[in-house]
Tab-separated table of C-alpha atoms and ligand atoms in Angstrom:
chain	number	residue	atom	x	y	z
A	1	MET	CA	-53.282	34.690	15.132
A	2	GLY	CA	-55.679	33.165	17.887
A	3	SER	CA	-54.569	32.656	21.331
A	4	ARG	CA	-56.075	28.980	21.179
A	5	TRP	CA	-52.591	27.592	20.575
A	6	ARG	CA	-49.168	28.271	22.154
A	7	ASN	CA	-47.023	31.179	20.268
A	8	ILE	CA	-43.971	28.915	19.918
A	9	TRP	CA	-43.815	25.333	18.713
A	10	ASN	CA	-40.818	24.220	20.895
A	11	GLU	CA	-40.978	26.826	23.622
A	12	LYS	CA	-38.298	25.130	25.610
A	13	LEU	CA	-35.711	25.213	22.938
A	14	GLU	CA	-36.680	28.155	20.943
A	15	THR	CA	-36.488	30.448	24.072
A	16	LEU	CA	-33.146	29.185	25.582
A	17	SER	CA	-30.745	31.953	26.667
A	18	SER	CA	-27.364	31.855	24.796
A	19	GLY	CA	-25.775	30.333	27.845
A	20	GLU	CA	-28.259	27.458	28.088
A	21	LEU	CA	-27.889	27.085	24.418
A	22	GLN	CA	-24.092	26.776	24.415
A	23	GLU	CA	-24.441	24.132	27.427
A	24	LEU	CA	-26.897	22.195	25.479
A	25	HIS	CA	-24.883	22.317	22.187
A	26	GLU	CA	-21.759	21.428	23.770
A	27	ARG	CA	-23.131	18.262	25.382
A	28	LYS	CA	-24.619	17.294	22.012
A	29	PHE	CA	-21.726	18.106	19.848
A	30	LEU	CA	-19.332	16.122	21.945
A	31	LYS	CA	-21.682	13.152	21.647
A	32	GLN	CA	-22.186	13.444	18.048
A	33	LEU	CA	-18.369	13.832	17.496
A	34	GLN	CA	-17.750	10.428	19.507
A	35	TYR	CA	-20.580	8.782	17.154
A	36	VAL	CA	-18.659	10.346	14.096
A	37	PHE	CA	-15.341	8.989	15.213
A	38	ASP	CA	-16.890	5.593	15.804
A	39	SER	CA	-18.920	5.419	12.594
A	40	SER	CA	-17.832	7.728	9.720
A	41	LEU	CA	-15.160	6.652	7.447
A	42	LEU	CA	-14.658	9.983	5.930
A	43	TYR	CA	-14.301	11.571	9.099
A	44	ARG	CA	-12.044	9.127	10.621
A	45	LYS	CA	-9.714	9.393	7.694
A	46	LYS	CA	-9.917	13.187	7.425
A	47	TYR	CA	-9.151	13.625	11.126
A	48	ARG	CA	-6.261	11.143	11.171
A	49	ASN	CA	-4.566	12.845	8.229
A	50	GLN	CA	-4.798	15.967	10.471
A	51	GLY	CA	-3.530	14.260	13.354
A	52	LEU	CA	-6.626	15.047	15.330
A	53	SER	CA	-7.969	12.601	17.835
A	54	LEU	CA	-11.041	12.575	20.122
A	55	ALA	CA	-8.948	13.693	23.040
A	56	ASP	CA	-8.121	17.102	21.295
A	57	ILE	CA	-11.816	18.249	21.384
A	58	LYS	CA	-13.045	18.601	24.886
A	59	SER	CA	-15.523	21.630	24.519
A	60	LEU	CA	-17.667	23.323	22.016
A	61	GLU	CA	-14.779	25.942	21.981
A	62	ASP	CA	-12.625	23.352	20.401
A	63	ILE	CA	-14.813	22.939	17.267
A	64	ALA	CA	-12.533	25.605	15.602
A	65	LYS	CA	-9.946	22.933	15.538
A	66	LEU	CA	-11.812	20.677	13.293
A	67	PRO	CA	-11.466	21.460	9.561
A	68	PHE	CA	-14.309	22.280	7.401
A	69	THR	CA	-16.321	20.002	5.324
A	70	GLU	CA	-16.758	20.956	1.827
A	71	LYS	CA	-19.513	20.102	-0.775
A	72	ASN	CA	-16.767	18.501	-3.089
A	73	GLU	CA	-15.721	16.145	-0.405
A	74	LEU	CA	-19.294	14.655	-0.395
A	75	ARG	CA	-19.194	14.274	-4.073
A	76	GLU	CA	-16.148	12.220	-3.850
A	77	ALA	CA	-17.269	10.583	-0.839
A	78	GLN	CA	-20.387	9.270	-2.206
A	79	MET	CA	-18.554	7.542	-5.184
A	80	GLU	CA	-16.700	5.448	-2.721
A	81	GLN	CA	-19.492	3.513	-0.845
A	82	PRO	CA	-22.980	3.668	-2.004
A	83	PRO	CA	-25.706	4.381	-0.782
A	84	VAL	CA	-24.797	7.904	0.268
A	85	GLY	CA	-21.067	7.567	0.732
A	86	ILE	CA	-18.006	7.134	3.213
A	87	HIS	CA	-19.627	9.903	5.227
A	88	ARG	CA	-22.584	7.637	6.029
A	89	ALA	CA	-22.443	6.780	9.762
A	90	CYS	CA	-25.354	4.270	10.069
A	91	PRO	CA	-25.711	0.690	8.495
A	92	ALA	CA	-27.203	0.718	5.079
A	93	GLU	CA	-30.116	-1.049	6.494
A	94	LYS	CA	-30.975	1.860	8.824
A	95	LEU	CA	-31.437	4.255	5.986
A	96	SER	CA	-35.119	5.118	5.370
A	97	ARG	CA	-34.612	7.385	2.623
A	98	VAL	CA	-31.886	8.635	-0.078
A	99	TYR	CA	-32.566	11.927	-2.000
A	100	SER	CA	-30.616	13.561	-4.382
A	101	SER	CA	-30.225	17.280	-3.645
A	102	SER	CA	-31.301	19.883	-6.404
A	103	GLY	CA	-27.564	20.550	-7.520
A	104	THR	CA	-27.152	23.493	-10.023
A	105	THR	CA	-24.340	21.752	-12.092
A	106	GLY	CA	-22.860	18.434	-12.349
A	107	MET	CA	-23.583	15.327	-10.264
A	108	PRO	CA	-26.315	15.500	-7.625
A	109	THR	CA	-25.301	15.180	-3.847
A	110	TYR	CA	-27.042	12.165	-2.242
A	111	ILE	CA	-28.577	12.834	1.109
A	112	GLY	CA	-29.408	9.827	3.499
A	113	LEU	CA	-31.833	10.002	6.385
A	114	THR	CA	-32.803	7.385	9.003
A	115	ALA	CA	-36.420	7.190	10.517
A	116	ASN	CA	-34.852	9.382	13.432
A	117	ASP	CA	-33.388	11.793	11.198
A	118	ILE	CA	-36.827	12.273	9.431
A	119	HIS	CA	-39.023	12.549	12.429
A	120	ASN	CA	-36.901	14.182	15.037
A	121	ILE	CA	-34.645	16.524	13.037
A	122	GLN	CA	-36.288	17.338	9.691
A	123	ALA	CA	-39.962	17.308	10.683
A	124	GLU	CA	-39.032	19.014	14.077
A	125	VAL	CA	-37.367	21.974	12.422
A	126	ILE	CA	-40.000	22.433	9.830
A	127	ALA	CA	-42.799	22.224	12.443
A	128	ARG	CA	-40.833	25.088	14.175
A	129	PHE	CA	-40.877	27.035	11.064
A	130	CYS	CA	-44.387	26.395	9.987
A	131	TRP	CA	-45.530	27.396	13.595
A	132	ALA	CA	-43.570	30.548	13.279
A	133	GLY	CA	-45.237	31.523	10.049
A	134	GLY	CA	-48.707	30.904	11.807
A	135	ILE	CA	-49.588	27.286	10.720
A	136	ARG	CA	-51.533	25.829	13.501
A	137	PRO	CA	-53.458	22.272	14.119
A	138	ASP	CA	-56.764	23.861	12.293
A	139	SER	CA	-54.688	25.035	9.305
A	140	ILE	CA	-55.322	23.146	6.016
A	141	VAL	CA	-51.898	23.517	4.113
A	142	VAL	CA	-51.412	23.174	0.426
A	143	ASN	CA	-47.925	21.830	-0.171
A	144	ILE	CA	-46.533	22.582	-3.739
A	145	PRO	CA	-43.591	20.417	-4.280
A	146	THR	CA	-40.177	21.953	-4.974
A	147	ALA	CA	-37.374	19.439	-4.611
A	148	PRO	CA	-38.765	15.967	-3.548
A	149	PHE	CA	-36.542	16.249	-0.410
A	150	ILE	CA	-38.350	19.555	0.621
A	151	ALA	CA	-41.797	18.516	-0.409
A	152	ASP	CA	-41.566	15.180	1.741
A	153	CYS	CA	-39.958	16.659	4.645
A	154	PHE	CA	-42.479	19.689	4.716
A	155	ARG	CA	-45.264	16.878	4.464
A	156	GLU	CA	-43.796	15.389	7.693
A	157	GLY	CA	-43.343	18.886	9.363
A	158	ILE	CA	-46.824	19.975	8.478
A	159	GLU	CA	-48.284	16.976	9.736
A	160	LYS	CA	-46.215	17.168	13.097
A	161	THR	CA	-47.773	20.581	13.762
A	162	GLY	CA	-51.085	18.951	13.754
A	163	ALA	CA	-52.229	20.784	10.659
A	164	THR	CA	-53.894	19.118	7.598
A	165	HIS	CA	-51.500	18.439	4.686
A	166	MET	CA	-52.897	18.873	1.145
A	167	PRO	CA	-50.538	17.848	-1.683
A	168	THR	CA	-51.711	19.120	-4.846
A	169	GLY	CA	-48.818	19.084	-7.497
A	170	PHE	CA	-48.280	22.143	-9.575
A	171	ASN	CA	-51.658	22.152	-11.469
A	172	THR	CA	-52.893	25.621	-10.856
A	173	ASP	CA	-56.709	24.647	-10.928
A	174	ARG	CA	-56.072	21.764	-8.324
A	175	VAL	CA	-54.335	24.402	-6.101
A	176	LEU	CA	-57.175	26.939	-6.657
A	177	SER	CA	-59.844	24.391	-6.034
A	178	ALA	CA	-58.181	23.336	-2.813
A	179	PHE	CA	-58.844	26.890	-1.731
A	180	GLN	CA	-61.989	27.526	-3.262
A	181	TYR	CA	-63.952	24.265	-2.276
A	182	GLN	CA	-61.891	22.557	0.356
A	183	GLY	CA	-61.275	25.402	2.863
A	184	ALA	CA	-57.569	25.168	2.537
A	185	ASP	CA	-56.024	28.451	4.292
A	186	ALA	CA	-52.213	27.987	4.018
A	187	LEU	CA	-49.693	27.428	1.463
A	188	HIS	CA	-46.025	26.093	1.229
A	189	SER	CA	-43.889	26.757	-1.696
A	190	THR	CA	-41.293	29.009	-3.036
A	191	VAL	CA	-41.769	32.691	-3.499
A	192	SER	CA	-41.679	32.686	-7.091
A	193	PHE	CA	-44.539	30.182	-7.111
A	194	PHE	CA	-46.671	32.641	-4.968
A	195	SER	CA	-46.373	35.439	-7.449
A	196	TYR	CA	-47.007	33.108	-10.185
A	197	LEU	CA	-50.090	31.994	-8.304
A	198	LEU	CA	-51.017	35.468	-7.667
A	199	GLU	CA	-50.919	36.373	-11.591
A	200	GLU	CA	-52.655	33.034	-12.779
A	201	THR	CA	-55.707	33.673	-10.153
A	202	GLU	CA	-56.128	37.193	-11.378
A	203	LYS	CA	-55.931	36.070	-14.916
A	204	LYS	CA	-58.638	33.570	-14.162
A	205	GLY	CA	-60.857	36.609	-13.087
A	206	ILE	CA	-60.606	35.252	-9.576
A	207	ASP	CA	-60.122	37.788	-6.682
A	208	PRO	CA	-57.122	36.294	-4.907
A	209	LYS	CA	-58.517	37.520	-1.540
A	210	ASP	CA	-61.483	35.388	-1.987
A	211	LEU	CA	-59.357	32.475	-1.872
A	212	GLY	CA	-59.261	32.435	1.944
A	213	LEU	CA	-55.583	31.935	1.701
A	214	ARG	CA	-54.146	33.554	5.068
A	215	THR	CA	-50.921	31.702	5.773
A	216	ILE	CA	-47.844	31.437	3.506
A	217	VAL	CA	-44.593	29.730	4.342
A	218	GLY	CA	-41.872	29.477	1.810
A	219	GLY	CA	-38.369	30.252	0.901
A	220	ALA	CA	-35.356	28.628	-0.831
A	221	GLU	CA	-34.544	31.996	-2.735
A	222	GLY	CA	-33.509	34.391	-0.105
A	223	GLY	CA	-34.724	38.163	-0.182
A	224	THR	CA	-38.612	37.943	-0.277
A	225	GLY	CA	-38.373	41.740	0.663
A	226	THR	CA	-39.294	43.080	-2.759
A	227	ILE	CA	-42.003	40.682	-3.832
A	228	ARG	CA	-43.551	40.061	-0.297
A	229	PRO	CA	-45.708	43.109	-0.203
A	230	ALA	CA	-47.378	42.475	-3.361
A	231	ILE	CA	-48.117	38.739	-2.492
A	232	GLU	CA	-49.376	39.659	1.026
A	233	LYS	CA	-51.692	42.583	-0.304
A	234	GLY	CA	-52.879	40.378	-3.247
A	235	PHE	CA	-53.872	37.477	-1.162
A	236	GLY	CA	-54.599	39.200	2.107
A	237	ALA	CA	-52.071	36.791	3.805
A	238	THR	CA	-48.936	36.832	5.764
A	239	VAL	CA	-45.894	35.492	4.007
A	240	VAL	CA	-42.637	34.192	6.014
A	241	GLU	CA	-39.519	32.878	4.592
A	242	GLY	CA	-37.223	30.202	5.641
A	243	MET	CA	-33.878	28.864	4.503
A	244	GLY	CA	-31.586	25.842	5.212
A	245	MET	CA	-29.435	23.404	3.385
A	246	GLY	CA	-30.284	20.044	1.954
A	247	GLU	CA	-27.434	18.241	3.422
A	248	MET	CA	-28.230	19.509	6.947
A	249	THR	CA	-31.974	20.433	7.432
A	250	CYS	CA	-34.548	21.815	4.929
A	251	VAL	CA	-34.638	24.920	7.062
A	252	VAL	CA	-32.304	26.150	9.797
A	253	PHE	CA	-33.746	29.806	9.786
A	254	GLY	CA	-37.332	30.969	9.627
A	255	GLU	CA	-39.089	34.249	10.059
A	256	CYS	CA	-41.730	34.732	12.439
A	257	VAL	CA	-45.142	36.389	11.597
A	258	GLU	CA	-44.664	39.182	14.145
A	259	ASN	CA	-41.344	40.511	12.817
A	260	ARG	CA	-41.309	39.179	9.305
A	261	GLY	CA	-39.116	41.247	6.864
A	262	ARG	CA	-36.742	41.863	9.724
A	263	GLY	CA	-34.649	38.823	9.601
A	264	MET	CA	-35.049	34.930	9.930
A	265	HIS	CA	-34.679	33.529	13.517
A	266	TYR	CA	-32.042	30.727	13.935
A	267	ILE	CA	-34.620	27.777	14.699
A	268	GLY	CA	-32.242	24.892	14.939
A	269	GLN	CA	-31.696	24.746	18.719
A	270	GLY	CA	-30.431	21.230	19.669
A	271	LEU	CA	-30.533	20.062	15.949
A	272	VAL	CA	-27.941	22.073	14.042
A	273	HIS	CA	-25.117	24.066	15.564
A	274	VAL	CA	-24.520	27.239	13.628
A	275	GLU	CA	-21.077	29.173	13.482
A	276	ILE	CA	-20.304	32.209	11.202
A	277	ILE	CA	-17.029	32.571	9.384
A	278	ASP	CA	-14.975	35.050	7.369
A	279	PRO	CA	-15.031	32.954	3.967
A	280	GLU	CA	-11.579	34.582	3.081
A	281	ASN	CA	-9.755	33.138	6.091
A	282	GLY	CA	-11.878	30.771	7.836
A	283	ASN	CA	-11.954	32.503	11.092
A	284	ARG	CA	-14.904	32.453	13.221
A	285	VAL	CA	-16.916	35.423	13.462
A	286	GLU	CA	-18.776	36.541	16.782
A	287	ILE	CA	-22.537	36.299	16.305
A	288	GLU	CA	-23.530	39.870	17.166
A	289	GLU	CA	-25.695	42.411	15.556
A	290	GLY	CA	-24.139	43.821	12.365
A	291	ALA	CA	-21.629	40.854	12.037
A	292	SER	CA	-21.497	39.250	8.596
A	293	GLY	CA	-19.958	35.880	6.981
A	294	GLU	CA	-20.571	32.688	5.701
A	295	LEU	CA	-22.944	30.202	7.624
A	296	VAL	CA	-21.083	26.909	8.691
A	297	TYR	CA	-23.377	24.164	10.134
A	298	THR	CA	-22.676	21.034	12.469
A	299	ALA	CA	-25.251	18.360	13.034
A	300	LEU	CA	-25.772	17.568	16.690
A	301	GLN	CA	-27.930	14.424	16.496
A	302	SER	CA	-27.832	13.046	12.961
A	303	GLU	CA	-27.529	9.248	12.361
A	304	ALA	CA	-27.321	8.986	8.670
A	305	MET	CA	-24.776	11.560	7.615
A	306	PRO	CA	-23.756	13.742	10.448
A	307	LEU	CA	-21.584	16.656	8.878
A	308	LEU	CA	-19.288	18.515	10.943
A	309	ARG	CA	-18.560	22.240	10.070
A	310	TYR	CA	-20.155	21.967	6.747
A	311	ARG	CA	-19.592	25.316	4.821
A	312	SER	CA	-22.862	26.489	3.311
A	313	ARG	CA	-21.510	29.106	0.911
A	314	ASP	CA	-24.436	31.369	2.304
A	315	HIS	CA	-23.465	34.750	3.224
A	316	VAL	CA	-25.483	36.441	5.806
A	317	ARG	CA	-25.740	39.419	8.146
A	318	VAL	CA	-26.799	39.280	11.760
A	319	VAL	CA	-29.783	41.578	12.261
A	320	SER	CA	-30.460	41.068	15.886
A	321	THR	CA	-29.365	38.798	18.803
A	322	GLU	CA	-32.193	40.376	21.022
A	323	GLN	CA	-35.135	38.217	22.276
A	324	CYS	CA	-37.957	38.947	19.606
A	325	VAL	CA	-41.478	40.336	20.329
A	326	CYS	CA	-42.639	36.730	19.365
A	327	GLY	CA	-40.743	35.419	22.297
A	328	ARG	CA	-37.945	33.602	20.338
A	329	THR	CA	-34.424	33.998	21.342
A	330	GLY	CA	-32.814	32.563	18.230
A	331	PHE	CA	-30.652	35.381	16.528
A	332	ARG	CA	-32.026	36.757	13.277
A	333	ILE	CA	-30.312	36.960	9.952
A	334	GLU	CA	-30.541	38.303	6.479
A	335	VAL	CA	-29.133	36.506	3.408
A	336	MET	CA	-26.649	38.778	1.568
A	337	GLY	CA	-26.091	36.015	-1.164
A	338	ARG	CA	-24.227	32.777	-2.114
A	339	THR	CA	-20.558	33.191	-1.603
A	340	ASP	CA	-20.341	31.554	-5.104
A	341	ASP	CA	-22.521	34.309	-6.526
A	342	MET	CA	-20.623	37.173	-5.102
A	343	LEU	CA	-19.094	39.319	-7.868
A	344	THR	CA	-15.983	41.542	-7.396
A	345	VAL	CA	-16.070	44.894	-9.160
A	346	LEU	CA	-12.741	46.707	-8.893
A	347	GLY	CA	-12.353	45.206	-5.397
A	348	VAL	CA	-15.911	45.830	-4.221
A	349	ASN	CA	-17.972	42.828	-3.349
A	350	VAL	CA	-21.340	42.739	-4.965
A	351	TYR	CA	-24.163	40.529	-4.128
A	352	PRO	CA	-26.826	40.121	-6.894
A	353	LEU	CA	-29.642	40.429	-4.314
A	354	ALA	CA	-28.204	43.679	-3.145
A	355	VAL	CA	-28.422	45.039	-6.615
A	356	ARG	CA	-32.060	43.765	-6.863
A	357	ASP	CA	-32.819	45.698	-3.662
A	358	VAL	CA	-31.364	48.936	-4.834
A	359	VAL	CA	-33.401	48.558	-8.294
A	360	SER	CA	-36.575	47.671	-6.499
A	361	ALA	CA	-36.555	50.980	-4.462
A	362	LEU	CA	-37.838	52.528	-7.774
A	363	LYS	CA	-41.039	50.655	-8.062
A	364	PRO	CA	-43.434	51.112	-9.827
A	365	ARG	CA	-41.192	52.496	-12.415
A	366	VAL	CA	-39.544	48.990	-12.392
A	367	SER	CA	-40.802	45.727	-11.742
A	368	GLY	CA	-38.045	44.898	-9.150
A	369	GLU	CA	-36.709	41.943	-11.191
A	370	ILE	CA	-33.175	42.166	-12.536
A	371	GLU	CA	-30.782	39.827	-14.313
A	372	ILE	CA	-27.225	40.650	-14.323
A	373	GLN	CA	-25.354	39.558	-17.571
A	374	LEU	CA	-22.029	37.838	-17.047
A	375	ASP	CA	-19.949	37.221	-20.226
A	376	LYS	CA	-17.216	35.377	-18.481
A	377	PRO	CA	-16.911	33.469	-15.115
A	378	GLY	CA	-16.667	35.724	-11.925
A	379	PRO	CA	-16.182	36.638	-9.242
A	380	VAL	CA	-13.829	39.411	-10.831
A	381	VAL	CA	-15.951	41.591	-13.255
A	382	GLU	CA	-14.709	44.528	-15.142
A	383	PRO	CA	-16.973	47.450	-14.826
A	384	PRO	CA	-19.505	48.429	-16.022
A	385	LEU	CA	-21.496	45.601	-14.818
A	386	ALA	CA	-24.333	44.647	-17.518
A	387	ILE	CA	-27.722	44.507	-15.703
A	388	LYS	CA	-31.218	44.022	-17.468
A	389	VAL	CA	-33.994	45.666	-15.451
A	390	GLU	CA	-37.577	44.821	-15.983
A	391	LEU	CA	-39.776	47.783	-16.641
A	392	GLY	CA	-42.783	48.300	-14.201
A	393	GLU	CA	-46.187	49.506	-14.596
A	394	ASN	CA	-45.355	53.136	-14.744
A	395	PRO	CA	-41.780	53.455	-16.255
A	396	GLY	CA	-41.965	57.154	-16.936
A	397	GLU	CA	-39.303	58.538	-19.336
A	398	GLN	CA	-36.977	55.673	-20.006
A	399	GLY	CA	-33.644	57.478	-20.702
A	400	GLU	CA	-33.996	59.319	-17.338
A	401	LEU	CA	-34.978	56.212	-15.438
A	402	LYS	CA	-31.798	54.342	-16.977
A	403	LYS	CA	-29.553	57.143	-15.795
A	404	LEU	CA	-31.305	57.260	-12.414
A	405	LEU	CA	-30.782	53.464	-11.914
A	406	GLU	CA	-27.014	53.766	-12.648
A	407	THR	CA	-26.736	56.514	-10.335
A	408	ARG	CA	-28.276	54.801	-7.519
A	409	ILE	CA	-26.340	51.648	-7.970
A	410	ARG	CA	-23.164	53.795	-8.231
A	411	GLU	CA	-24.082	55.859	-4.927
A	412	THR	CA	-25.393	52.675	-2.967
A	413	LEU	CA	-23.290	49.868	-3.914
A	414	VAL	CA	-20.114	51.738	-5.139
A	415	PHE	CA	-19.578	50.261	-8.673
A	416	ARG	CA	-20.462	51.321	-12.340
A	417	SER	CA	-23.159	49.401	-14.171
A	418	ARG	CA	-24.661	49.580	-17.584
A	419	VAL	CA	-28.609	49.226	-17.223
A	420	GLU	CA	-30.666	47.791	-20.152
A	421	LEU	CA	-34.260	48.446	-19.633
A	422	VAL	CA	-36.375	45.417	-20.881
A	423	ALA	CA	-40.161	44.927	-21.000
A	424	ALA	CA	-40.149	41.467	-19.570
A	425	LEU	CA	-37.433	38.981	-18.117
A	426	PRO	CA	-37.843	35.261	-18.695
A	427	LYS	CA	-40.222	33.811	-16.238
A	428	TYR	CA	-39.472	30.872	-14.118
A	429	GLN	CA	-42.048	28.861	-11.997
A	430	TYR	CA	-39.544	28.782	-9.203
A	431	LYS	CA	-36.089	29.789	-8.413
A	432	ARG	CA	-35.587	33.136	-10.169
A	433	LYS	CA	-32.149	33.585	-12.001
A	434	LEU	CA	-30.302	36.729	-10.824
A	435	VAL	CA	-27.285	36.092	-12.886
A	436	ASN	CA	-27.233	34.989	-16.523
A	437	LYS	CA	-24.100	33.273	-17.465
A	438	LEU	CA	-23.823	34.048	-21.054
A	439	TYR	CA	-20.491	32.025	-21.243
A	440	GLU	CA	-22.206	28.807	-20.299
B	1	ZN	ZN1	-39.666	36.722	16.232
């Protein structure tokens, strides 16, 4: 990375000490809370029912007195007062956009944004993420759409950094042309698309390194760990991953180039306050190295739909709270999985991503891809857990490989599995499926 530009997009906020951050967030949280009490019908009703008044909340510490907000509350709320719902806190005419989130099942969740929300929250946090991933004003970034919400917000975030934005759509030839003939050198999409593009480039007889693609930012899947080396080596690029939540901001966490693979920095300073809770009892967990639990988000300056203590269902582990070599002070996390995806085998919690990591250690005998087979709804699963494992380039003797995988899984994750080796698992353009729900 050249020294022509500073190393951190928002140097002031991304390098705050924890004390300064608490102070800033307390001020912003109390202001946001006042706004919510004044303007959000959902929260006015919710807090009144709990006997909570504004006078009960005097500090950021008091946030623990507020009940959580759950996704299903938003689904109900959105039926009562379109557009968005009774959690909308701005007049309808102030809304600039309404997105529907990429819901997995059932009705989508609608997300409203004002112009301020778009430019000062979404674009700002994405600019921080893209910058941490190596995008600079002289970058030309191909932006492959995932969900409309993410694609649009990334356009604004990329442009905010000063970089050049090149939307191409999913057409592989058009993506390749951007690199071959237009000097594009950066890419935003999902991790699965990066592997897909690598394969397609090779199939066309083009050396992926000749594309000049040097900077890749993406995410939305969690755990690039296993696929990253192949993508980085293939293109000769760096890959960083980010994660967030549609109802809050596209990204709240993002890796830096310097320490990629060792956790994603919290980069939502001043925009989104983060807590970690024990999903079983809702108690707060201290953010310190090794701590794990579910992320809970609180908006700090949202106008359209400020959500307070919104449960993400994302289960994470804190990797470090030390200042990073890149200079950022935001703590770093790794994703363990969705609280909803968590399975329990004889009382042991199992995250599909953790299973994939154990299997991936046996590359190149395996490809690193797995698919857990569930014949009835979890989270409680009777052992052995059925897992399809995709064979790699050099599988070796298959009977022995199957036994080895089952042993490794039992030793590392403490549950019994039944591994089925398969030549190829179904391919998806983005969002790989780790759990196949046979009962659906
Ligand atoms: Zn860093």
